Every structure is written in C-alpha cells, then in structure tokens.
Amino acid sequence: MIPPSDESIDQLASLLQDASHVAMLTGAGVSAESGLSTFRDKEEGLWAKYDPLELAHIDAFRRDPELVTKWYHWRFTRARSCKPNAGHFAIGRLQKWFRSRGGRLDLITQNVDGLHQRGGADNVIELHGTILTWRCLRTGERYSLDQIDFSTFPPRSESGGLLRPDVVWFGEMLPADALDAAQQAVAACDAFVSVGTSATVWPAAGFADMAQAGGAAIAELNRETTPLSDKADVSVLGLSASVLRDVCRLLGIEDKEPR
Ligand code: OAD
C-alpha cells in the first residue's frame, strides 16, 4: 500500500483542531491491526469456509444455533486475546483532549469486540451491541462471559433458555437507545469522522450524509476508498493505527499508550 500523504494527515488534524463537537464512526478496520479480521477479509483456519455476513444473521441462528454460537465463542475468545492497538488508544486520547478544551468526541462503533473501551474510550455507543455479554432468549437476562457454561453448544442459561450473544444481527433492529444516541451525536456535531468502516451498512452508512446536511465537515480514514470518499472534505488513505497516532502527535496530544 502507498503510504498516506502527509498533506491528508495534516488536513485531518486541522479539521479536528477546528472542531468542537466530533461524531466519530468506527468499523472493523480499526481492530484489524489488533489482529481481528474485518467482515470482508478472508478468514483462515477452521472458519474459512463460512461467510461471516451469513453467520451474522438472525436466520442463521434460527437454522443452526450450535454453529452460530460456536462461531461467536471463537470470535470472543480471539477478541479477548487481542490487545487494543495504537488507533484505539489514540481515539481514547482524542476524546480526553476534546473534553479538556470544553468540546466532545462522541464515539459510535459498529464493532462488538470491546477494544475501544480497553483502549481508554468511554461512553462508547455500540450500535451493533457487544459479544462480551449474552442474553437468555427465555428470560431476557444478560450474562457476562464468565457466568456462561460453554462446554456445550448452543449454551443455555440456568432456566434452560438458549443463550445468544448480545449483538445485532442482519434482520434485526438496532438497540433504540444506541441508535438514538448516535443520531443525536451526528445531528449535533460540527465534524464527522469515519474510520475503518466500509460505510455500506445502514443506518450507519447514512450518518455522513446526515452530518453533512447539518453543515458538519466530513473526514474519512480508510485503507481504501469507499462510497464516502468522494463526498468527504478530507479523505486519508491509510491504516488507522499509524495515522491516528500521527494525528495525535500533530495536535500535541501526549503519547501515553502502554508499550
Ligand atoms: P467491513 O469489514 O465492512 O469494512 C472494514 C473496512 O475497514 C474496509 O473498508 C477496509 O478497507 C477498512 N480497513 C481494514 N483495515 C484497515 C486499517 N488497518 N485501517 C483503516 N481501514 C481499514 O466492516 P464494517 O464497516 O465495520 O454488521 O462493517 C459494518 C458492519 O457490517 C459490521 O458491524 C457487521 C457487518 O457485516 C453486523 O454484523 C450487523
């Protein structure tokens, strides 16, 4: 890959410097440098023959709950063994930097891996839920991973109900509170920044247009062009971890991430 131009990184830093309320939307690309595959990457090993876009569907769970829960078990085991990368830490630092200047950065993610929180971000709006809690289909009760017996699949709660990950699947509604919080952030922002997402899955795919209609500046950081690239005021073609670290450096934000 050609390294991103210094000019585009400078432009992203200036856009953030001039903003007081940022809405940032992230996707699987932000976690790629932690070792987690995106939805469009070819998987290796045991799960290579399955299409993640088909497994992340309510119909797949209805048809074969054993297969789907085994896949999610594998996904959270991997997510827990991965570490947040420089991009997650940079976003956490940016959030604090905005707050220290009386502004804010609202973080909206489509990721379910919990790496933003481990990288220091807070109030993360998880549009697609999380794989770190599961819920009982019989009682609705939520369970953390260490409360669940994963020795048989699909796992069940003590009431005998099927347990499923607390994520949003294709064919399901987004959690109303997360969607509401995301829409409020997008409507109120003066800069919208999309990072590591293919910008194709609704409703997140519409956030940039909504922000632009409200007068916000639009920036994108992705390793390749997306449907958003042409509309964005700033488009950085690069890897999120290194670019976000450079942006923090340009803004004079101290680099304190654990080595
Ligand atoms: P995708 O897998 O669709 O897209 C990942 C994006 O990240 C692509 O545009 C890549 O070019 C980009 N990318 C990969 N590595 C990168 C890196 N190191 N730095 C910068 N960019 C990088 O993932 P999402 O856009 O998150 O939904 O997908 C959105 C939703 O569609 C997911 O949450 C999931 C999915 O299918 C559900 O499961 C409901």
Short mmCIF file of C-alpha atoms and ligand atoms in Angstrom, two decimals:
data_model
loop_
_atom_site.label_atom_id
_atom_site.label_comp_id
_atom_site.label_asym_id
_atom_site.label_seq_id
_atom_site.Cartn_x
_atom_site.Cartn_y
_atom_site.Cartn_z
CA MET A 1 0.00 0.00 0.00
CA ILE A 2 1.21 3.54 -0.79
CA PRO A 3 1.71 5.43 2.50
CA PRO A 4 -0.91 8.14 3.16
CA SER A 5 0.12 11.63 2.10
CA ASP A 6 1.39 13.91 4.84
CA GLU A 7 -0.92 16.54 3.43
CA SER A 8 -4.07 14.48 4.02
CA ILE A 9 -2.95 13.67 7.59
CA ASP A 10 -2.35 17.39 8.21
CA GLN A 11 -5.83 18.11 6.85
CA LEU A 12 -7.39 15.58 9.22
CA ALA A 13 -5.50 17.10 12.17
CA SER A 14 -6.64 20.65 11.21
CA LEU A 15 -10.23 19.51 10.81
CA LEU A 16 -10.10 18.14 14.36
CA GLN A 17 -8.30 21.23 15.65
CA ASP A 18 -11.12 23.42 14.31
CA ALA A 19 -13.94 21.20 15.60
CA SER A 20 -15.65 21.44 18.94
CA HIS A 21 -18.06 18.52 18.68
CA VAL A 22 -16.92 15.44 16.78
CA ALA A 23 -19.00 12.40 15.98
CA MET A 24 -16.66 9.53 15.09
CA LEU A 25 -17.95 6.35 13.49
CA THR A 26 -15.69 3.31 13.58
CA GLY A 27 -15.82 -0.13 11.99
CA ALA A 28 -13.90 -3.37 11.78
CA GLY A 29 -10.88 -1.69 10.14
CA VAL A 30 -9.96 -0.07 13.48
CA SER A 31 -9.49 -3.50 15.04
CA ALA A 32 -7.70 -5.02 12.03
CA GLU A 33 -4.28 -4.01 13.34
CA SER A 34 -5.09 -5.81 16.60
CA GLY A 35 -5.33 -8.99 14.55
CA LEU A 36 -9.11 -9.24 14.13
CA SER A 37 -10.32 -9.81 10.58
CA THR A 38 -12.85 -7.43 9.11
CA PHE A 39 -16.13 -8.72 7.67
CA ARG A 40 -14.77 -8.57 4.12
CA ASP A 41 -11.39 -10.23 4.81
CA LYS A 42 -10.82 -13.88 4.00
CA GLU A 43 -10.71 -15.80 7.27
CA GLU A 44 -8.13 -18.51 7.85
CA GLY A 45 -8.38 -21.90 9.54
CA LEU A 46 -11.50 -23.65 10.78
CA TRP A 47 -13.94 -20.88 9.88
CA ALA A 48 -12.53 -20.10 6.42
CA LYS A 49 -15.37 -21.83 4.59
CA TYR A 50 -18.08 -19.74 6.28
CA ASP A 51 -19.14 -16.26 5.19
CA PRO A 52 -19.27 -14.00 8.28
CA LEU A 53 -22.02 -11.95 6.65
CA GLU A 54 -24.19 -15.07 6.52
CA LEU A 55 -23.39 -16.23 10.05
CA ALA A 56 -24.19 -12.77 11.49
CA HIS A 57 -27.84 -13.22 10.54
CA ILE A 58 -30.88 -14.00 12.69
CA ASP A 59 -31.92 -16.71 10.21
CA ALA A 60 -28.55 -18.46 10.58
CA PHE A 61 -29.08 -18.62 14.35
CA ARG A 62 -32.63 -19.91 13.93
CA ARG A 63 -31.44 -22.55 11.49
CA ASP A 64 -28.32 -23.65 13.33
CA PRO A 65 -27.83 -22.14 16.81
CA GLU A 66 -25.00 -24.58 17.53
CA LEU A 67 -22.93 -23.39 14.58
CA VAL A 68 -23.59 -19.69 15.15
CA THR A 69 -22.87 -19.77 18.90
CA LYS A 70 -19.67 -21.75 18.26
CA TRP A 71 -18.60 -19.06 15.80
CA TYR A 72 -19.29 -16.29 18.33
CA HIS A 73 -17.47 -18.26 21.02
CA TRP A 74 -14.45 -18.37 18.71
CA ARG A 75 -14.81 -14.65 17.93
CA PHE A 76 -14.92 -13.51 21.56
CA THR A 77 -12.06 -15.85 22.51
CA ARG A 78 -9.99 -14.17 19.82
CA ALA A 79 -11.17 -10.65 20.70
CA ARG A 80 -10.24 -11.18 24.35
CA SER A 81 -6.79 -12.44 23.42
CA CYS A 82 -6.13 -9.37 21.22
CA LYS A 83 -4.87 -6.07 22.53
CA PRO A 84 -6.18 -2.62 21.64
CA ASN A 85 -3.87 -1.05 19.03
CA ALA A 86 -2.45 2.45 18.66
CA GLY A 87 -5.66 3.56 16.90
CA HIS A 88 -7.89 2.59 19.83
CA PHE A 89 -5.53 4.36 22.24
CA ALA A 90 -5.36 7.45 20.03
CA ILE A 91 -9.16 7.68 19.94
CA GLY A 92 -9.29 7.41 23.75
CA ARG A 93 -6.73 10.23 24.00
CA LEU A 94 -8.56 12.37 21.45
CA GLN A 95 -11.75 12.03 23.47
CA LYS A 96 -9.99 13.32 26.60
CA TRP A 97 -8.29 16.10 24.61
CA PHE A 98 -11.64 17.37 23.31
CA ARG A 99 -13.08 17.28 26.79
CA SER A 100 -10.13 19.23 28.20
CA ARG A 101 -10.86 22.03 25.69
CA GLY A 102 -14.58 22.12 26.51
CA GLY A 103 -15.54 20.10 23.42
CA ARG A 104 -16.54 16.49 22.93
CA LEU A 105 -15.95 13.46 20.78
CA ASP A 106 -18.86 11.05 20.66
CA LEU A 107 -17.67 7.62 19.61
CA ILE A 108 -20.12 5.45 17.66
CA THR A 109 -18.88 1.99 16.79
CA GLN A 110 -20.18 -0.92 14.76
CA ASN A 111 -17.61 -3.14 16.45
CA VAL A 112 -18.68 -5.66 19.06
CA ASP A 113 -15.21 -6.52 20.38
CA GLY A 114 -14.90 -4.12 23.35
CA LEU A 115 -11.45 -2.92 22.20
CA HIS A 116 -12.36 0.79 22.23
CA GLN A 117 -13.19 0.63 25.93
CA ARG A 118 -9.95 -1.27 26.63
CA GLY A 119 -8.13 1.46 24.67
CA GLY A 120 -9.41 4.15 27.03
CA ALA A 121 -12.55 5.43 25.27
CA ASP A 122 -15.70 5.95 27.29
CA ASN A 123 -19.42 6.37 26.67
CA VAL A 124 -18.96 4.22 23.55
CA ILE A 125 -22.18 3.97 21.55
CA GLU A 126 -22.24 0.31 20.49
CA LEU A 127 -24.59 0.29 17.51
CA HIS A 128 -24.28 -3.45 16.92
CA GLY A 129 -24.13 -4.49 20.58
CA THR A 130 -21.31 -6.49 22.16
CA ILE A 131 -20.07 -10.07 22.14
CA LEU A 132 -18.94 -9.70 25.73
CA THR A 133 -22.44 -10.21 27.13
CA TRP A 134 -25.02 -12.81 26.12
CA ARG A 135 -28.72 -12.90 26.83
CA CYS A 136 -31.25 -15.60 27.57
CA LEU A 137 -33.99 -15.97 24.99
CA ARG A 138 -36.40 -17.24 27.67
CA THR A 139 -35.93 -14.63 30.41
CA GLY A 140 -34.09 -11.78 28.66
CA GLU A 141 -31.50 -11.83 31.45
CA ARG A 142 -27.94 -10.82 30.47
CA TYR A 143 -24.84 -12.80 31.39
CA SER A 144 -21.16 -11.96 31.28
CA LEU A 145 -18.89 -14.49 29.59
CA ASP A 146 -17.51 -15.92 32.83
CA GLN A 147 -21.05 -16.76 34.00
CA ILE A 148 -21.73 -18.98 30.98
CA ASP A 149 -21.00 -22.68 30.56
CA PHE A 150 -19.55 -23.03 27.06
CA SER A 151 -18.87 -26.75 27.34
CA THR A 152 -21.90 -27.49 25.14
CA PHE A 153 -23.39 -25.57 22.20
CA PRO A 154 -25.67 -23.75 21.99
CA PRO A 155 -25.08 -22.60 25.57
CA ARG A 156 -28.07 -22.36 27.89
CA SER A 157 -28.89 -20.33 31.00
CA GLU A 158 -29.83 -21.99 34.30
CA SER A 159 -33.51 -21.57 33.26
CA GLY A 160 -32.79 -23.81 30.25
CA GLY A 161 -33.26 -20.95 27.77
CA LEU A 162 -30.97 -20.58 24.77
CA LEU A 163 -28.22 -18.00 25.18
CA ARG A 164 -27.25 -15.75 22.32
CA PRO A 165 -24.61 -13.02 22.03
CA ASP A 166 -25.93 -9.53 22.75
CA VAL A 167 -25.15 -8.36 19.22
CA VAL A 168 -27.34 -7.06 16.42
CA TRP A 169 -27.69 -9.46 13.54
CA PHE A 170 -28.75 -8.75 9.98
CA GLY A 171 -32.53 -8.97 10.00
CA GLU A 172 -32.77 -7.36 13.47
CA MET A 173 -33.45 -3.85 14.74
CA LEU A 174 -30.65 -1.80 16.28
CA PRO A 175 -30.98 -1.10 20.02
CA ALA A 176 -33.20 2.00 20.21
CA ASP A 177 -31.10 3.75 22.87
CA ALA A 178 -27.83 3.32 20.91
CA LEU A 179 -29.43 4.45 17.65
CA ASP A 180 -30.97 7.44 19.37
CA ALA A 181 -27.65 8.43 20.98
CA ALA A 182 -25.84 8.03 17.64
CA GLN A 183 -28.37 10.14 15.77
CA GLN A 184 -28.19 12.87 18.40
CA ALA A 185 -24.39 12.92 18.18
CA VAL A 186 -24.48 13.08 14.38
CA ALA A 187 -27.10 15.84 14.35
CA ALA A 188 -25.13 17.96 16.84
CA CYS A 189 -21.59 17.52 15.51
CA ASP A 190 -19.55 20.06 13.59
CA ALA A 191 -17.17 17.36 12.32
CA PHE A 192 -17.98 13.77 11.38
CA VAL A 193 -15.08 11.33 11.10
CA SER A 194 -15.49 7.84 9.68
CA VAL A 195 -12.66 5.41 10.46
CA GLY A 196 -12.11 1.86 9.20
CA THR A 197 -15.63 1.18 8.01
CA SER A 198 -16.80 0.20 4.54
CA ALA A 199 -19.63 2.73 5.08
CA THR A 200 -22.11 0.41 3.42
CA VAL A 201 -24.27 -0.98 6.22
CA TRP A 202 -27.33 1.04 7.21
CA PRO A 203 -28.18 3.04 9.20
CA ALA A 204 -24.52 3.91 9.90
CA ALA A 205 -23.98 4.36 6.16
CA GLY A 206 -26.35 7.34 6.26
CA PHE A 207 -24.70 9.18 9.16
CA ALA A 208 -22.20 11.09 7.00
CA ASP A 209 -24.97 12.47 4.77
CA MET A 210 -26.97 13.43 7.84
CA ALA A 211 -23.97 15.24 9.35
CA GLN A 212 -23.14 16.95 6.05
CA ALA A 213 -26.74 18.14 5.66
CA GLY A 214 -26.38 19.74 9.11
CA GLY A 215 -23.27 21.63 7.98
CA ALA A 216 -20.59 19.40 9.55
CA ALA A 217 -17.20 18.85 7.92
CA ILE A 218 -16.68 15.23 6.86
CA ALA A 219 -13.48 13.21 7.09
CA GLU A 220 -12.68 9.63 6.30
CA LEU A 221 -9.74 7.42 7.20
CA ASN A 222 -9.64 4.04 5.46
CA ARG A 223 -7.02 1.88 3.81
CA GLU A 224 -9.07 2.04 0.60
CA THR A 225 -11.71 4.26 -0.98
CA THR A 226 -15.37 3.74 -0.02
CA PRO A 227 -18.69 5.24 -1.17
CA LEU A 228 -17.98 8.08 1.28
CA SER A 229 -14.56 9.06 -0.06
CA ASP A 230 -15.78 11.37 -2.83
CA LYS A 231 -18.18 13.23 -0.56
CA ALA A 232 -15.68 13.76 2.25
CA ASP A 233 -13.89 17.09 2.77
CA VAL A 234 -10.84 15.14 3.90
CA SER A 235 -10.01 11.61 2.83
CA VAL A 236 -6.96 9.87 4.25
CA LEU A 237 -5.99 6.61 2.60
CA GLY A 238 -4.03 4.80 5.26
CA LEU A 239 -4.00 2.46 8.24
CA SER A 240 -5.96 3.72 11.20
CA ALA A 241 -3.42 2.96 13.94
CA SER A 242 -0.47 4.80 12.44
CA VAL A 243 -2.50 7.70 11.00
CA LEU A 244 -4.38 8.34 14.25
CA ARG A 245 -1.12 8.24 16.17
CA ASP A 246 0.34 10.83 13.76
CA VAL A 247 -2.77 12.98 14.11
CA CYS A 248 -2.42 12.98 17.91
CA ARG A 249 1.23 13.95 17.56
CA LEU A 250 0.33 16.85 15.22
CA LEU A 251 -2.25 18.05 17.73
CA GLY A 252 0.33 17.90 20.51
CA ILE A 253 -1.53 15.17 22.38
CA GLU A 254 0.84 13.22 24.58
CA ASP A 255 1.56 9.65 23.55
CA LYS A 256 0.94 7.67 26.71
CA GLU A 257 -0.23 4.34 25.39
CA PRO A 258 1.23 1.25 27.04
CA ARG A 259 4.11 -0.27 25.07
P1 OAD B 1 -16.17 -4.07 6.94
O1 OAD B 1 -15.46 -5.38 7.07
O2 OAD B 1 -17.32 -3.95 6.02
O3 OAD B 1 -15.13 -2.97 6.45
C1 OAD B 1 -13.90 -2.78 7.07
C2 OAD B 1 -13.32 -1.52 6.45
O4 OAD B 1 -12.10 -1.26 7.12
C3 OAD B 1 -12.99 -1.65 4.96
O5 OAD B 1 -13.48 -0.50 4.30
C4 OAD B 1 -11.46 -1.69 4.93
O6 OAD B 1 -10.94 -1.04 3.79
C5 OAD B 1 -11.11 -0.92 6.17
N1 OAD B 1 -9.84 -1.29 6.80
C6 OAD B 1 -9.34 -2.52 7.01
N2 OAD B 1 -8.19 -2.46 7.70
C7 OAD B 1 -7.96 -1.15 7.95
C8 OAD B 1 -6.96 -0.44 8.64
N3 OAD B 1 -5.95 -1.06 9.24
N4 OAD B 1 -7.05 0.90 8.70
C9 OAD B 1 -8.07 1.56 8.09
N5 OAD B 1 -9.06 0.94 7.43
C10 OAD B 1 -9.02 -0.39 7.37
O7 OAD B 1 -16.51 -3.65 8.41
P2 OAD B 1 -17.57 -2.59 8.91
O8 OAD B 1 -17.62 -1.41 8.01
O9 OAD B 1 -17.29 -2.39 10.34
O10 OAD B 1 -22.61 -5.83 10.92
O11 OAD B 1 -18.90 -3.40 8.74
C11 OAD B 1 -20.08 -2.83 9.20
C12 OAD B 1 -20.99 -3.90 9.64
O12 OAD B 1 -21.23 -4.80 8.57
C13 OAD B 1 -20.46 -4.79 10.75
O13 OAD B 1 -20.66 -4.26 12.02
C14 OAD B 1 -21.24 -6.01 10.57
C15 OAD B 1 -21.04 -6.10 9.08
O14 OAD B 1 -21.39 -7.02 8.34
C16 OAD B 1 -23.28 -6.80 11.59
O15 OAD B 1 -22.74 -7.82 11.97
C17 OAD B 1 -24.72 -6.50 11.81
#
